[in-house]
PDB file of C-alpha atoms in Angstrom:
ATOM      1  CA  MET A   1      14.083 -20.558 -18.905  1.00 78.00           C
ATOM      2  CA  GLU A   2      10.892 -22.219 -20.142  1.00 81.00           C
ATOM      3  CA  TRP A   3       8.998 -21.051 -17.065  1.00 82.00           C
ATOM      4  CA  SER A   4      10.502 -17.587 -17.351  1.00 79.00           C
ATOM      5  CA  SER A   5       9.397 -17.333 -20.992  1.00 77.00           C
ATOM      6  CA  ARG A   6       5.788 -17.855 -19.875  1.00 82.00           C
ATOM      7  CA  ARG A   7       5.743 -15.396 -16.991  1.00 87.00           C
ATOM      8  CA  SER A   8       8.207 -12.960 -15.504  1.00 90.00           C
ATOM      9  CA  VAL A   9       7.789 -14.217 -11.938  1.00 93.00           C
ATOM     10  CA  ILE A  10       7.905 -17.971 -11.353  1.00 93.00           C
ATOM     11  CA  ARG A  11       5.575 -19.251  -8.629  1.00 93.00           C
ATOM     12  CA  MET A  12       7.150 -21.892  -6.400  1.00 92.00           C
ATOM     13  CA  ASN A  13       5.987 -24.291  -3.735  1.00 92.00           C
ATOM     14  CA  GLY A  14       8.199 -26.041  -1.213  1.00 90.00           C
ATOM     15  CA  ASP A  15       9.388 -28.788  -3.572  1.00 92.00           C
ATOM     16  CA  LYS A  16      10.299 -26.424  -6.400  1.00 92.00           C
ATOM     17  CA  PHE A  17      12.046 -24.080  -3.975  1.00 92.00           C
ATOM     18  CA  ARG A  18      14.242 -26.832  -2.577  1.00 90.00           C
ATOM     19  CA  ARG A  19      15.007 -28.213  -6.033  1.00 90.00           C
ATOM     20  CA  PHE A  20      15.700 -25.057  -8.026  1.00 91.00           C
ATOM     21  CA  VAL A  21      16.755 -22.546  -5.356  1.00 90.00           C
ATOM     22  CA  LYS A  22      18.336 -24.374  -2.436  1.00 86.00           C
ATOM     23  CA  ALA A  23      19.849 -27.461  -4.061  1.00 84.00           C
ATOM     24  CA  PRO A  24      23.331 -27.048  -5.577  1.00 77.00           C
ATOM     25  CA  PRO A  25      24.873 -26.786  -8.043  1.00 79.00           C
ATOM     26  CA  ARG A  26      23.430 -23.723  -9.761  1.00 85.00           C
ATOM     27  CA  ASN A  27      24.865 -21.336 -12.339  1.00 89.00           C
ATOM     28  CA  TYR A  28      22.209 -18.666 -11.820  1.00 92.00           C
ATOM     29  CA  SER A  29      21.013 -16.257  -9.141  1.00 93.00           C
ATOM     30  CA  VAL A  30      17.460 -16.321  -7.813  1.00 94.00           C
ATOM     31  CA  VAL A  31      15.537 -13.459  -6.255  1.00 95.00           C
ATOM     32  CA  VAL A  32      12.646 -14.719  -4.149  1.00 95.00           C
ATOM     33  CA  MET A  33       9.739 -12.719  -2.817  1.00 95.00           C
ATOM     34  CA  PHE A  34       8.197 -14.357   0.233  1.00 94.00           C
ATOM     35  CA  THR A  35       4.678 -13.068   0.595  1.00 92.00           C
ATOM     36  CA  ALA A  36       1.077 -13.742   1.603  1.00 91.00           C
ATOM     37  CA  LEU A  37      -1.270 -12.640  -1.167  1.00 91.00           C
ATOM     38  CA  GLN A  38      -4.388 -14.591  -0.269  1.00 89.00           C
ATOM     39  CA  PRO A  39      -7.327 -12.335   0.693  1.00 88.00           C
ATOM     40  CA  GLN A  40      -7.747 -13.985   4.096  1.00 88.00           C
ATOM     41  CA  ARG A  41      -4.225 -12.857   5.042  1.00 84.00           C
ATOM     42  CA  GLN A  42      -5.276  -9.194   4.661  1.00 86.00           C
ATOM     43  CA  CYS A  43      -1.751  -8.100   3.729  1.00 88.00           C
ATOM     44  CA  SER A  44      -2.206  -4.904   1.730  1.00 87.00           C
ATOM     45  CA  VAL A  45       1.540  -4.216   1.792  1.00 89.00           C
ATOM     46  CA  CYS A  46       2.114  -7.610   0.158  1.00 91.00           C
ATOM     47  CA  ARG A  47      -0.102  -6.671  -2.765  1.00 91.00           C
ATOM     48  CA  GLN A  48       1.584  -3.303  -3.206  1.00 91.00           C
ATOM     49  CA  ALA A  49       5.052  -4.845  -3.016  1.00 92.00           C
ATOM     50  CA  ASN A  50       4.007  -7.526  -5.494  1.00 93.00           C
ATOM     51  CA  GLU A  51       3.011  -4.871  -8.041  1.00 93.00           C
ATOM     52  CA  GLU A  52       6.486  -3.302  -7.826  1.00 93.00           C
ATOM     53  CA  TYR A  53       8.083  -6.749  -8.016  1.00 95.00           C
ATOM     54  CA  GLN A  54       6.125  -7.532 -11.181  1.00 94.00           C
ATOM     55  CA  VAL A  55       7.246  -4.241 -12.737  1.00 94.00           C
ATOM     56  CA  LEU A  56      10.878  -5.111 -12.018  1.00 94.00           C
ATOM     57  CA  ALA A  57      10.574  -8.688 -13.301  1.00 94.00           C
ATOM     58  CA  ASN A  58       8.863  -7.548 -16.499  1.00 93.00           C
ATOM     59  CA  SER A  59      11.586  -4.952 -17.043  1.00 93.00           C
ATOM     60  CA  TRP A  60      14.185  -7.715 -16.831  1.00 93.00           C
ATOM     61  CA  ARG A  61      12.286 -10.177 -19.007  1.00 90.00           C
ATOM     62  CA  TYR A  62      11.790  -7.725 -21.871  1.00 89.00           C
ATOM     63  CA  SER A  63      15.221  -6.087 -21.687  1.00 87.00           C
ATOM     64  CA  SER A  64      17.950  -6.741 -24.227  1.00 86.00           C
ATOM     65  CA  ALA A  65      20.227  -8.000 -21.425  1.00 86.00           C
ATOM     66  CA  PHE A  66      17.825 -10.788 -20.394  1.00 88.00           C
ATOM     67  CA  SER A  67      19.656 -14.065 -19.792  1.00 88.00           C
ATOM     68  CA  ASN A  68      19.615 -17.218 -17.693  1.00 89.00           C
ATOM     69  CA  LYS A  69      21.833 -15.645 -15.023  1.00 91.00           C
ATOM     70  CA  LEU A  70      18.953 -14.260 -12.975  1.00 93.00           C
ATOM     71  CA  PHE A  71      15.418 -15.420 -12.235  1.00 94.00           C
ATOM     72  CA  PHE A  72      12.566 -13.874 -10.264  1.00 95.00           C
ATOM     73  CA  THR A  73      10.403 -16.190  -8.188  1.00 95.00           C
ATOM     74  CA  ILE A  74       7.701 -15.916  -5.557  1.00 95.00           C
ATOM     75  CA  VAL A  75       6.739 -18.147  -2.633  1.00 95.00           C
ATOM     76  CA  ASP A  76       3.317 -17.556  -1.126  1.00 93.00           C
ATOM     77  CA  TYR A  77       2.795 -18.629   2.463  1.00 92.00           C
ATOM     78  CA  ASP A  78      -0.314 -20.627   1.589  1.00 90.00           C
ATOM     79  CA  GLU A  79       1.634 -22.549  -1.084  1.00 91.00           C
ATOM     80  CA  GLY A  80       4.925 -22.954   0.747  1.00 89.00           C
ATOM     81  CA  ALA A  81       4.458 -22.662   4.501  1.00 90.00           C
ATOM     82  CA  ASP A  82       7.218 -25.248   4.959  1.00 92.00           C
ATOM     83  CA  VAL A  83       9.668 -22.876   3.241  1.00 92.00           C
ATOM     84  CA  PHE A  84       8.815 -20.115   5.720  1.00 91.00           C
ATOM     85  CA  GLN A  85       9.408 -22.561   8.584  1.00 91.00           C
ATOM     86  CA  GLN A  86      12.674 -23.775   7.070  1.00 89.00           C
ATOM     87  CA  LEU A  87      14.000 -20.216   6.860  1.00 90.00           C
ATOM     88  CA  ASN A  88      12.570 -19.188  10.254  1.00 89.00           C
ATOM     89  CA  MET A  89      10.651 -16.438   8.506  1.00 86.00           C
ATOM     90  CA  ASN A  90       7.717 -14.894  10.355  1.00 84.00           C
ATOM     91  CA  SER A  91       6.986 -11.747   8.348  1.00 84.00           C
ATOM     92  CA  ALA A  92       5.984 -10.860   4.813  1.00 87.00           C
ATOM     93  CA  PRO A  93       6.778  -9.501   2.351  1.00 91.00           C
ATOM     94  CA  THR A  94      10.475 -10.333   2.357  1.00 93.00           C
ATOM     95  CA  PHE A  95      12.909 -10.250  -0.570  1.00 95.00           C
ATOM     96  CA  MET A  96      15.955 -12.526  -0.615  1.00 94.00           C
ATOM     97  CA  HIS A  97      18.736 -13.156  -3.098  1.00 95.00           C
ATOM     98  CA  PHE A  98      20.144 -16.674  -3.393  1.00 93.00           C
ATOM     99  CA  PRO A  99      23.572 -16.575  -5.088  1.00 92.00           C
ATOM    100  CA  PRO A 100      24.826 -19.345  -7.391  1.00 90.00           C
ATOM    101  CA  LYS A 101      27.450 -20.431  -4.854  1.00 87.00           C
ATOM    102  CA  GLY A 102      27.399 -20.384  -1.111  1.00 85.00           C
ATOM    103  CA  LYS A 103      24.702 -19.431   1.337  1.00 87.00           C
ATOM    104  CA  PRO A 104      22.897 -16.086   1.345  1.00 89.00           C
ATOM    105  CA  LYS A 105      24.587 -13.426   3.440  1.00 91.00           C
ATOM    106  CA  ARG A 106      22.954 -10.763   5.516  1.00 90.00           C
ATOM    107  CA  ALA A 107      23.109  -8.293   2.613  1.00 91.00           C
ATOM    108  CA  ASP A 108      21.191 -10.785   0.458  1.00 93.00           C
ATOM    109  CA  THR A 109      18.036  -9.907   2.413  1.00 92.00           C
ATOM    110  CA  PHE A 110      16.520  -6.668   1.175  1.00 93.00           C
ATOM    111  CA  ASP A 111      16.049  -4.032   3.896  1.00 89.00           C
ATOM    112  CA  LEU A 112      12.424  -3.285   3.109  1.00 86.00           C
ATOM    113  CA  GLN A 113      11.677  -1.435   6.355  1.00 83.00           C
ATOM    114  CA  ARG A 114      14.405   1.129   5.721  1.00 84.00           C
ATOM    115  CA  ILE A 115      14.387   1.469   1.923  1.00 85.00           C
ATOM    116  CA  GLY A 116      10.833   0.634   0.873  1.00 85.00           C
ATOM    117  CA  PHE A 117       9.906  -1.663  -1.991  1.00 88.00           C
ATOM    118  CA  ALA A 118       9.959   0.546  -5.095  1.00 90.00           C
ATOM    119  CA  ALA A 119      11.079  -1.309  -8.220  1.00 92.00           C
ATOM    120  CA  GLU A 120      13.975   1.115  -8.663  1.00 92.00           C
ATOM    121  CA  GLN A 121      15.285   0.388  -5.157  1.00 93.00           C
ATOM    122  CA  LEU A 122      14.978  -3.342  -5.731  1.00 94.00           C
ATOM    123  CA  ALA A 123      16.879  -3.007  -9.018  1.00 94.00           C
ATOM    124  CA  LYS A 124      19.698  -1.149  -7.266  1.00 94.00           C
ATOM    125  CA  TRP A 125      19.902  -3.848  -4.592  1.00 95.00           C
ATOM    126  CA  ILE A 126      20.001  -6.595  -7.234  1.00 94.00           C
ATOM    127  CA  ALA A 127      22.777  -4.766  -9.091  1.00 93.00           C
ATOM    128  CA  ASP A 128      24.818  -4.683  -5.876  1.00 93.00           C
ATOM    129  CA  ARG A 129      24.334  -8.402  -5.277  1.00 92.00           C
ATOM    130  CA  THR A 130      24.570  -9.801  -8.827  1.00 92.00           C
ATOM    131  CA  ASP A 131      26.166  -7.120 -11.065  1.00 89.00           C
ATOM    132  CA  VAL A 132      23.032  -7.395 -13.213  1.00 91.00           C
ATOM    133  CA  HIS A 133      21.740  -3.919 -14.005  1.00 92.00           C
ATOM    134  CA  ILE A 134      18.033  -3.648 -14.756  1.00 92.00           C
ATOM    135  CA  ARG A 135      16.492  -0.530 -16.214  1.00 91.00           C
ATOM    136  CA  VAL A 136      12.977  -0.248 -14.822  1.00 91.00           C
ATOM    137  CA  PHE A 137      10.243   0.387 -17.379  1.00 89.00           C
ATOM    138  CA  ARG A 138       6.853   1.267 -16.005  1.00 85.00           C
ATOM    139  CA  PRO A 139       3.611   1.009 -17.989  1.00 78.00           C
ATOM    140  CA  PRO A 140       2.294   4.432 -18.962  1.00 79.00           C
ATOM    141  CA  ASN A 141      -0.013   6.017 -16.409  1.00 76.00           C
ATOM    142  CA  TYR A 142      -2.522   8.395 -17.959  1.00 81.00           C
ATOM    143  CA  SER A 143      -4.458   9.151 -14.770  1.00 81.00           C
ATOM    144  CA  GLY A 144      -2.674  12.480 -14.259  1.00 81.00           C
ATOM    145  CA  THR A 145      -3.284  13.544 -17.842  1.00 87.00           C
ATOM    146  CA  ILE A 146      -6.952  12.576 -17.648  1.00 91.00           C
ATOM    147  CA  ALA A 147      -7.393  14.427 -14.353  1.00 89.00           C
ATOM    148  CA  LEU A 148      -5.774  17.553 -15.798  1.00 88.00           C
ATOM    149  CA  ALA A 149      -7.970  17.379 -18.907  1.00 92.00           C
ATOM    150  CA  LEU A 150     -11.098  17.045 -16.756  1.00 92.00           C
ATOM    151  CA  LEU A 151     -10.038  19.999 -14.621  1.00 89.00           C
ATOM    152  CA  VAL A 152      -9.382  22.177 -17.669  1.00 91.00           C
ATOM    153  CA  SER A 153     -12.720  21.126 -19.168  1.00 92.00           C
ATOM    154  CA  LEU A 154     -14.523  21.924 -15.901  1.00 90.00           C
ATOM    155  CA  VAL A 155     -12.927  25.365 -15.624  1.00 83.00           C
ATOM    156  CA  GLY A 156     -13.549  26.080 -19.302  1.00 86.00           C
ATOM    157  CA  GLY A 157     -17.179  25.038 -19.008  1.00 87.00           C
ATOM    158  CA  LEU A 158     -17.664  27.205 -15.923  1.00 81.00           C
ATOM    159  CA  LEU A 159     -16.161  30.227 -17.660  1.00 79.00           C
ATOM    160  CA  TYR A 160     -18.344  29.618 -20.707  1.00 81.00           C
ATOM    161  CA  LEU A 161     -21.521  29.447 -18.622  1.00 80.00           C
ATOM    162  CA  ARG A 162     -20.567  32.628 -16.779  1.00 76.00           C
ATOM    163  CA  ARG A 163     -19.200  34.403 -19.848  1.00 76.00           C
ATOM    164  CA  ASN A 164     -21.623  37.302 -19.376  1.00 80.00           C
ATOM    165  CA  ASN A 165     -20.632  37.846 -15.753  1.00 78.00           C
ATOM    166  CA  LEU A 166     -16.964  37.225 -14.948  1.00 74.00           C
ATOM    167  CA  GLU A 167     -16.738  39.448 -11.890  1.00 78.00           C
ATOM    168  CA  PHE A 168     -16.117  36.410  -9.681  1.00 72.00           C
ATOM    169  CA  ILE A 169     -12.657  36.145 -11.225  1.00 77.00           C
ATOM    170  CA  TYR A 170     -11.712  39.334  -9.377  1.00 79.00           C
ATOM    171  CA  ASN A 171     -13.056  38.088  -6.044  1.00 82.00           C
ATOM    172  CA  LYS A 172     -10.173  38.416  -3.589  1.00 86.00           C
ATOM    173  CA  THR A 173     -11.801  36.166  -0.997  1.00 88.00           C
ATOM    174  CA  GLY A 174     -12.084  33.325  -3.485  1.00 83.00           C
ATOM    175  CA  TRP A 175      -8.451  33.615  -4.523  1.00 86.00           C
ATOM    176  CA  ALA A 176      -7.381  33.793  -0.869  1.00 90.00           C
ATOM    177  CA  MET A 177      -9.271  30.572  -0.079  1.00 91.00           C
ATOM    178  CA  ALA A 178      -7.735  28.853  -3.098  1.00 88.00           C
ATOM    179  CA  ALA A 179      -4.243  29.981  -2.036  1.00 90.00           C
ATOM    180  CA  LEU A 180      -4.802  28.647   1.492  1.00 91.00           C
ATOM    181  CA  CYS A 181      -5.904  25.279   0.105  1.00 89.00           C
ATOM    182  CA  VAL A 182      -2.716  25.061  -1.975  1.00 86.00           C
ATOM    183  CA  VAL A 183      -0.556  26.016   1.024  1.00 87.00           C
ATOM    184  CA  PHE A 184      -2.222  23.424   3.275  1.00 85.00           C
ATOM    185  CA  ALA A 185      -1.854  20.738   0.598  1.00 81.00           C
ATOM    186  CA  MET A 186       1.836  21.483   0.061  1.00 81.00           C
ATOM    187  CA  THR A 187       2.614  21.454   3.800  1.00 82.00           C
ATOM    188  CA  SER A 188       0.592  18.340   4.613  1.00 76.00           C
ATOM    189  CA  GLY A 189       2.062  15.011   5.647  1.00 75.00           C
ATOM    190  CA  GLN A 190       0.802  13.401   2.443  1.00 69.00           C
ATOM    191  CA  MET A 191       2.923  15.753   0.333  1.00 70.00           C
ATOM    192  CA  TRP A 192       5.945  14.859   2.482  1.00 71.00           C
ATOM    193  CA  ASN A 193       5.233  11.177   1.883  1.00 70.00           C
ATOM    194  CA  HIS A 194       4.930  11.787  -1.848  1.00 66.00           C
ATOM    195  CA  ILE A 195       8.296  13.573  -2.030  1.00 65.00           C
ATOM    196  CA  ARG A 196      10.357  11.479   0.405  1.00 64.00           C
ATOM    197  CA  GLY A 197       8.746   8.087  -0.271  1.00 61.00           C
ATOM    198  CA  PRO A 198       9.196   6.667   3.263  1.00 61.00           C
ATOM    199  CA  PRO A 199       8.681   2.932   3.883  1.00 59.00           C
ATOM    200  CA  TYR A 200       5.213   1.724   4.892  1.00 59.00           C
ATOM    201  CA  ALA A 201       6.602   0.052   7.998  1.00 58.00           C
ATOM    202  CA  HIS A 202       9.591   0.655  10.247  1.00 56.00           C
ATOM    203  CA  LYS A 203      11.214  -1.709  12.736  1.00 56.00           C
ATOM    204  CA  ASN A 204      12.114  -0.320  16.126  1.00 60.00           C
ATOM    205  CA  PRO A 205      15.832  -1.183  16.588  1.00 57.00           C
ATOM    206  CA  GLN A 206      15.397  -1.463  20.365  1.00 63.00           C
ATOM    207  CA  ASN A 207      12.561  -3.965  20.639  1.00 63.00           C
ATOM    208  CA  GLY A 208      12.139  -5.155  17.032  1.00 58.00           C
ATOM    209  CA  GLN A 209       8.504  -4.050  16.911  1.00 60.00           C
ATOM    210  CA  VAL A 210       7.235  -3.154  13.443  1.00 56.00           C
ATOM    211  CA  LEU A 211       5.468   0.212  13.466  1.00 55.00           C
TER     212      LEU A 211
END
């Protein structure tokens, strides 16, 4: 609890992992993110997953339901390579739940390849494994509002400069080009990714290759 009061995600090495996660008895659940965040590992997915993990852990720490029944921890490969070897783990990031009693089951490993690593999906998985329900609170993101304000300012400035000659507004070719751009943007693969939120990687069930 003292560590958790300092930071939402507790960093662990091999000794701390064996003492506070693996060694019984425990009266609390532990969610562990196994990752490789060092720059030389060049794991961009690890950094993105870590951001979502931090959002989830902060939501739990600052919620009214916060208690000593659940803790969020992280094991980096460069700080706990022996833990990866002990668990026969050869990929990152990986999320695992360690229950208070017994060994982790298959469902205690989060299916990242199929579900993705959004904080909301992680919270749903944790609720299924621990009955602890976490409402995800994200920090406000003003980038969309700023972009819209800049666009409105740009259009307003253009109209002001051309206030004596607004014939271009009635240019059918210009409107047709703008409509085509909108159509192409809405039918692009990026828009599909934005709506469906597919995982960054997918494991081939036949040969196990990560695509």
